[in-house]
Structure formats: C-alpha cells, structure tokens
JSON list of C-alpha atoms in Angstrom, two decimals:
[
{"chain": "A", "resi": 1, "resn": "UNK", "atom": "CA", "xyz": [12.85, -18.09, -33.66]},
{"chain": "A", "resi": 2, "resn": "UNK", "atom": "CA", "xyz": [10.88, -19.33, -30.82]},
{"chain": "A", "resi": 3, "resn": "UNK", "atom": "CA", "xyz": [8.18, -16.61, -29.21]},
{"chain": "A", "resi": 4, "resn": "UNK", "atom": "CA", "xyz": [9.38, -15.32, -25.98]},
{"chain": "A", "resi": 5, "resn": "UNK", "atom": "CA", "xyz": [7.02, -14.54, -22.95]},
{"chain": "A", "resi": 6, "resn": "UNK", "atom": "CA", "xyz": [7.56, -11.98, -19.75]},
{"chain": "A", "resi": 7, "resn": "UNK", "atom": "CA", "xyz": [5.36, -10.89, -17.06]},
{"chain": "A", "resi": 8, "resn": "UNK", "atom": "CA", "xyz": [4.05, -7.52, -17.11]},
{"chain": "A", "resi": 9, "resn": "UNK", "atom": "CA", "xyz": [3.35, -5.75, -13.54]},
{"chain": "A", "resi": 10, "resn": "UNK", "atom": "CA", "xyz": [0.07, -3.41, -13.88]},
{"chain": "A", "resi": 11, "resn": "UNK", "atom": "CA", "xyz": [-0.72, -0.28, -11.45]},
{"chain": "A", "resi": 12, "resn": "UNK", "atom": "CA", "xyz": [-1.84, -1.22, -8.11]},
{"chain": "A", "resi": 13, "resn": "UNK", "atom": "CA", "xyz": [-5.04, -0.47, -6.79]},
{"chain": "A", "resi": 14, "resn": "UNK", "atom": "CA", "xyz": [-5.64, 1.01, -3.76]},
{"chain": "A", "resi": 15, "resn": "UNK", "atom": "CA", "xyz": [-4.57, 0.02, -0.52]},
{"chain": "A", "resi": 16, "resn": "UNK", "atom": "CA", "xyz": [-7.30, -2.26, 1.25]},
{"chain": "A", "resi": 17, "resn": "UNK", "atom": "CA", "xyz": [-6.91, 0.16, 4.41]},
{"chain": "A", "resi": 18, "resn": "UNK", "atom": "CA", "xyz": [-7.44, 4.07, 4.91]},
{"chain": "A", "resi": 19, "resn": "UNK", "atom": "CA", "xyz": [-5.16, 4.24, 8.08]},
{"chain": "A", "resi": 20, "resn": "UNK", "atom": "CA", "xyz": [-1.86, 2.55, 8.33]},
{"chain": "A", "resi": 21, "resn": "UNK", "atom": "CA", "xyz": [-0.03, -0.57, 6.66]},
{"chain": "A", "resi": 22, "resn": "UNK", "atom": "CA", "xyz": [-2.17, -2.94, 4.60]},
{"chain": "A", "resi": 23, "resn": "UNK", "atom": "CA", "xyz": [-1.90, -4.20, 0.59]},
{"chain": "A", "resi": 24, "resn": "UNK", "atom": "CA", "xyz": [-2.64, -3.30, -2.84]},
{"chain": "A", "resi": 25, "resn": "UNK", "atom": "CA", "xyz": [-3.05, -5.96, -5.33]},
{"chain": "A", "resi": 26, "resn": "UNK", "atom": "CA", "xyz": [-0.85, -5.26, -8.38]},
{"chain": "A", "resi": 27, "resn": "UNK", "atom": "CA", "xyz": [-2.25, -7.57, -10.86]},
{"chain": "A", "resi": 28, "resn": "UNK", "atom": "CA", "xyz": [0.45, -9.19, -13.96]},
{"chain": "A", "resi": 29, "resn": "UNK", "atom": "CA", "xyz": [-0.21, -11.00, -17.17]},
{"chain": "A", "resi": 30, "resn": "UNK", "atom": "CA", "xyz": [1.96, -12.82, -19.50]},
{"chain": "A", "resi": 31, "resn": "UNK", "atom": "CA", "xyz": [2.49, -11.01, -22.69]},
{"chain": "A", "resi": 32, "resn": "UNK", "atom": "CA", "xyz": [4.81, -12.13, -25.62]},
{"chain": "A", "resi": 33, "resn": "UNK", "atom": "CA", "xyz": [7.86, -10.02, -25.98]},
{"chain": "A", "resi": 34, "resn": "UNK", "atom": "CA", "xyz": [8.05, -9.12, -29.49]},
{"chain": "A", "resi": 35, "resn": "UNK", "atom": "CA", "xyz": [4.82, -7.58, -29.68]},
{"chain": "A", "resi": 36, "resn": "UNK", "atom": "CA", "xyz": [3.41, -6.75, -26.23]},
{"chain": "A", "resi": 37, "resn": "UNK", "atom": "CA", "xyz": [0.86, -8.64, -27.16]},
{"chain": "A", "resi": 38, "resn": "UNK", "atom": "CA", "xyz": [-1.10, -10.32, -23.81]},
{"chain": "A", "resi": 39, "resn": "UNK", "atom": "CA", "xyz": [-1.05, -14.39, -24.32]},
{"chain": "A", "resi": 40, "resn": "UNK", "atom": "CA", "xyz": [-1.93, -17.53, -21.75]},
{"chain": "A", "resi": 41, "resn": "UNK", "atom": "CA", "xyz": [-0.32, -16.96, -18.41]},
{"chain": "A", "resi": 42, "resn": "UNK", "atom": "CA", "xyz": [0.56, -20.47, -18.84]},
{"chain": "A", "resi": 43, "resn": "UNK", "atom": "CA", "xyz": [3.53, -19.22, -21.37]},
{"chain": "A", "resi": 44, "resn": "UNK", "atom": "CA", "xyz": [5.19, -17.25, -18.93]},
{"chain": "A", "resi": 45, "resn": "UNK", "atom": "CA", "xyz": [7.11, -18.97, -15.82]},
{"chain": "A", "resi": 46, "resn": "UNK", "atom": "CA", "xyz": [5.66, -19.36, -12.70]},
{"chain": "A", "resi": 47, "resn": "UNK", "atom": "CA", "xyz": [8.71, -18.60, -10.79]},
{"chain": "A", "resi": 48, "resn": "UNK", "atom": "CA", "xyz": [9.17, -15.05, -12.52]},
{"chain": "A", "resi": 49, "resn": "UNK", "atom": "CA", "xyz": [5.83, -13.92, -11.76]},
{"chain": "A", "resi": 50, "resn": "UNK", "atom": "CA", "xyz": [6.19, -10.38, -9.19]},
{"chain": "A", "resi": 51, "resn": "UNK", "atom": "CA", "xyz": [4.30, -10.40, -6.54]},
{"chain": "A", "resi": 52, "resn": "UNK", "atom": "CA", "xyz": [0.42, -9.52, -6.83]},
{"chain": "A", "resi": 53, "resn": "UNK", "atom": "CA", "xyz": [0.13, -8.20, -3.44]},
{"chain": "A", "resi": 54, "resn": "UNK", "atom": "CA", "xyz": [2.33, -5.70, -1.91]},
{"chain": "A", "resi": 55, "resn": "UNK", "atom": "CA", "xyz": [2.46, -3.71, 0.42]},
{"chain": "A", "resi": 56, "resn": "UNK", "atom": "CA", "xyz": [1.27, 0.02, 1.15]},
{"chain": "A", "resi": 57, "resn": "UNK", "atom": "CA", "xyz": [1.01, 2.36, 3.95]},
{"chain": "A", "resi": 58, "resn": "UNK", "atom": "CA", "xyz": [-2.04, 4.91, 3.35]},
{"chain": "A", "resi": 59, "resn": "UNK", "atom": "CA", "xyz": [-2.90, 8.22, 5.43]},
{"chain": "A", "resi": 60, "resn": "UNK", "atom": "CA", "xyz": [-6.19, 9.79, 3.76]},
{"chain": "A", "resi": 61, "resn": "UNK", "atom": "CA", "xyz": [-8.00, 8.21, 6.59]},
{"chain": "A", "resi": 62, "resn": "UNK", "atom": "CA", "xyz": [-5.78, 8.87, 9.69]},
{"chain": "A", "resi": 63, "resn": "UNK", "atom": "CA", "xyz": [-6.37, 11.89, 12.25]},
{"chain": "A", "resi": 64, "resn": "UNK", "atom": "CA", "xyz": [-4.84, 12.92, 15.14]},
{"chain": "A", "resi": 65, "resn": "UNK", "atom": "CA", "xyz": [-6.72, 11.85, 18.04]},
{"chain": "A", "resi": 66, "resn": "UNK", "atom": "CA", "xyz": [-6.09, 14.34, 21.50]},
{"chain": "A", "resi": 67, "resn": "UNK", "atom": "CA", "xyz": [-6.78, 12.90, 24.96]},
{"chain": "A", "resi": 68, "resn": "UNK", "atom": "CA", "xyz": [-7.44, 15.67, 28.09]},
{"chain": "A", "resi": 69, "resn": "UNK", "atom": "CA", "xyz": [-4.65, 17.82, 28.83]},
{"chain": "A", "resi": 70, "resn": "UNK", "atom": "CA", "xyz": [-3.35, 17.13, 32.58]},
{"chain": "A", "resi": 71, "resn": "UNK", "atom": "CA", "xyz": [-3.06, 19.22, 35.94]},
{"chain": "A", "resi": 72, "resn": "UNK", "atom": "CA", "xyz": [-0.07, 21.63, 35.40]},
{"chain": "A", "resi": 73, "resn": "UNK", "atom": "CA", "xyz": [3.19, 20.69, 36.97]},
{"chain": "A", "resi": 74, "resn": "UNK", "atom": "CA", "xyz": [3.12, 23.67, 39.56]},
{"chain": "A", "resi": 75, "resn": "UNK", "atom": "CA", "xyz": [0.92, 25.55, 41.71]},
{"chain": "A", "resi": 76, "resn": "UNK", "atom": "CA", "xyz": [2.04, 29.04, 40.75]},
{"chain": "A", "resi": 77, "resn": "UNK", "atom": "CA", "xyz": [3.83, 30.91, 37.92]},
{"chain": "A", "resi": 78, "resn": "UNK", "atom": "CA", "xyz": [4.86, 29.08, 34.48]},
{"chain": "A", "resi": 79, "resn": "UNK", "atom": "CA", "xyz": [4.25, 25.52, 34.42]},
{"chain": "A", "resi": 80, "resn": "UNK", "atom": "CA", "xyz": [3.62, 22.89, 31.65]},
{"chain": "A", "resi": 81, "resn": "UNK", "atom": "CA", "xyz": [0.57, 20.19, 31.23]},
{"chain": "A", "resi": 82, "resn": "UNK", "atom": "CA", "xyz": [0.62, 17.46, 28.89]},
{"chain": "A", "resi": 83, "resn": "UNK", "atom": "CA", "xyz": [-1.64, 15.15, 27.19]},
{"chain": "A", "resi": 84, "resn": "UNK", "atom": "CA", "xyz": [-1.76, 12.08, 25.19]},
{"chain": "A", "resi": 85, "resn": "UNK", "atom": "CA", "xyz": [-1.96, 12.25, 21.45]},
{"chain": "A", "resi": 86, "resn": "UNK", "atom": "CA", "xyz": [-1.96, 9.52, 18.52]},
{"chain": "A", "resi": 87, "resn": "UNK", "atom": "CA", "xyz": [-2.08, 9.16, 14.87]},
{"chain": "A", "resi": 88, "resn": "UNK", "atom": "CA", "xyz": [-4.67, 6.50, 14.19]},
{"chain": "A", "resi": 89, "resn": "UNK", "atom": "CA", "xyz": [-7.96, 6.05, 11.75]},
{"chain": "A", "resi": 90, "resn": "UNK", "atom": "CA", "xyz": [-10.69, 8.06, 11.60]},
{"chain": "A", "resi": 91, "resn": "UNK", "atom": "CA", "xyz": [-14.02, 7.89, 13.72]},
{"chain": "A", "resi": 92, "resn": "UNK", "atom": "CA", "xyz": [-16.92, 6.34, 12.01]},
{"chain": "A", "resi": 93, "resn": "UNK", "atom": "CA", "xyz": [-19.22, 6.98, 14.85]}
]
C-alpha cells in the first residue's frame, strides 16, 4: 500500500500587532499518515496546504484613551458634559 501524506497545522504564534487586527503565522508540514512521522513537503499537495497566515485581533496592548470633558449643557442645576473616548494602542512616548 502506497504511503499517504497530510498537512499538519501547528500553533500560531503571536499576533504581529499588540492593538487591533493583524496576523499570526501558523506554520504546517507534511507528515505521512500512518505514522505521524514529518516527511518532504514536496509529498503533500500544494493545494491542501491551510493557510500559514491568519488572522488575529489582539488587546494586551490597547488602552482607553480620554480627550477633555466639555462645557456642561446648562448654566444652572443638573446638566451633562461629554468627552471623546477611544480604544486604541498604547503610548510609547
């Protein structure tokens, strides 16, 4: 019986950004069925290969960022102000 071949997806890495959407690479190699046993990526077919990049969305590096809070909406008694926030990457400065 004739060997047969598959690709096998390994863990990603880590996402090439700290903030937001980026990519991990997910590397795969060719390994022969029976065994597990890694062989020539050259066995395997080209057009089965998964994808070595995908995508990833990573937060360990976002903050909120606060602007100024505005002039309150009235002159007397209970009003509101508002101010602009966003989540985006940290400061490095």
């Amino acid at each position: 019986q004739a060997d047969a071949y598959q690709w096998l997806s390994h863990a990603p890495g880590a996402c090439n950004v700290s903030c937001g959407g980026g990519h991990h690479a997910r590397p795969a190699s060719c390994i022969r069925w029976l065994d597990g046993a890694p062989v020539d990526d050259s066995l395997c077919t080209s057009q089965n290969k998964p994808a070595t990049l995908e995508p990833c969305v990573a937060t360990y590096g976002c903050a909120w960022h606060l602007g100024e809070f505005g002039a309150c909406s009235t002159l007397c008694g209970a009003g509101t102000r508002h101010r602009a926030t966003h989540c985006g990457a940290t400061s490095t400065t």
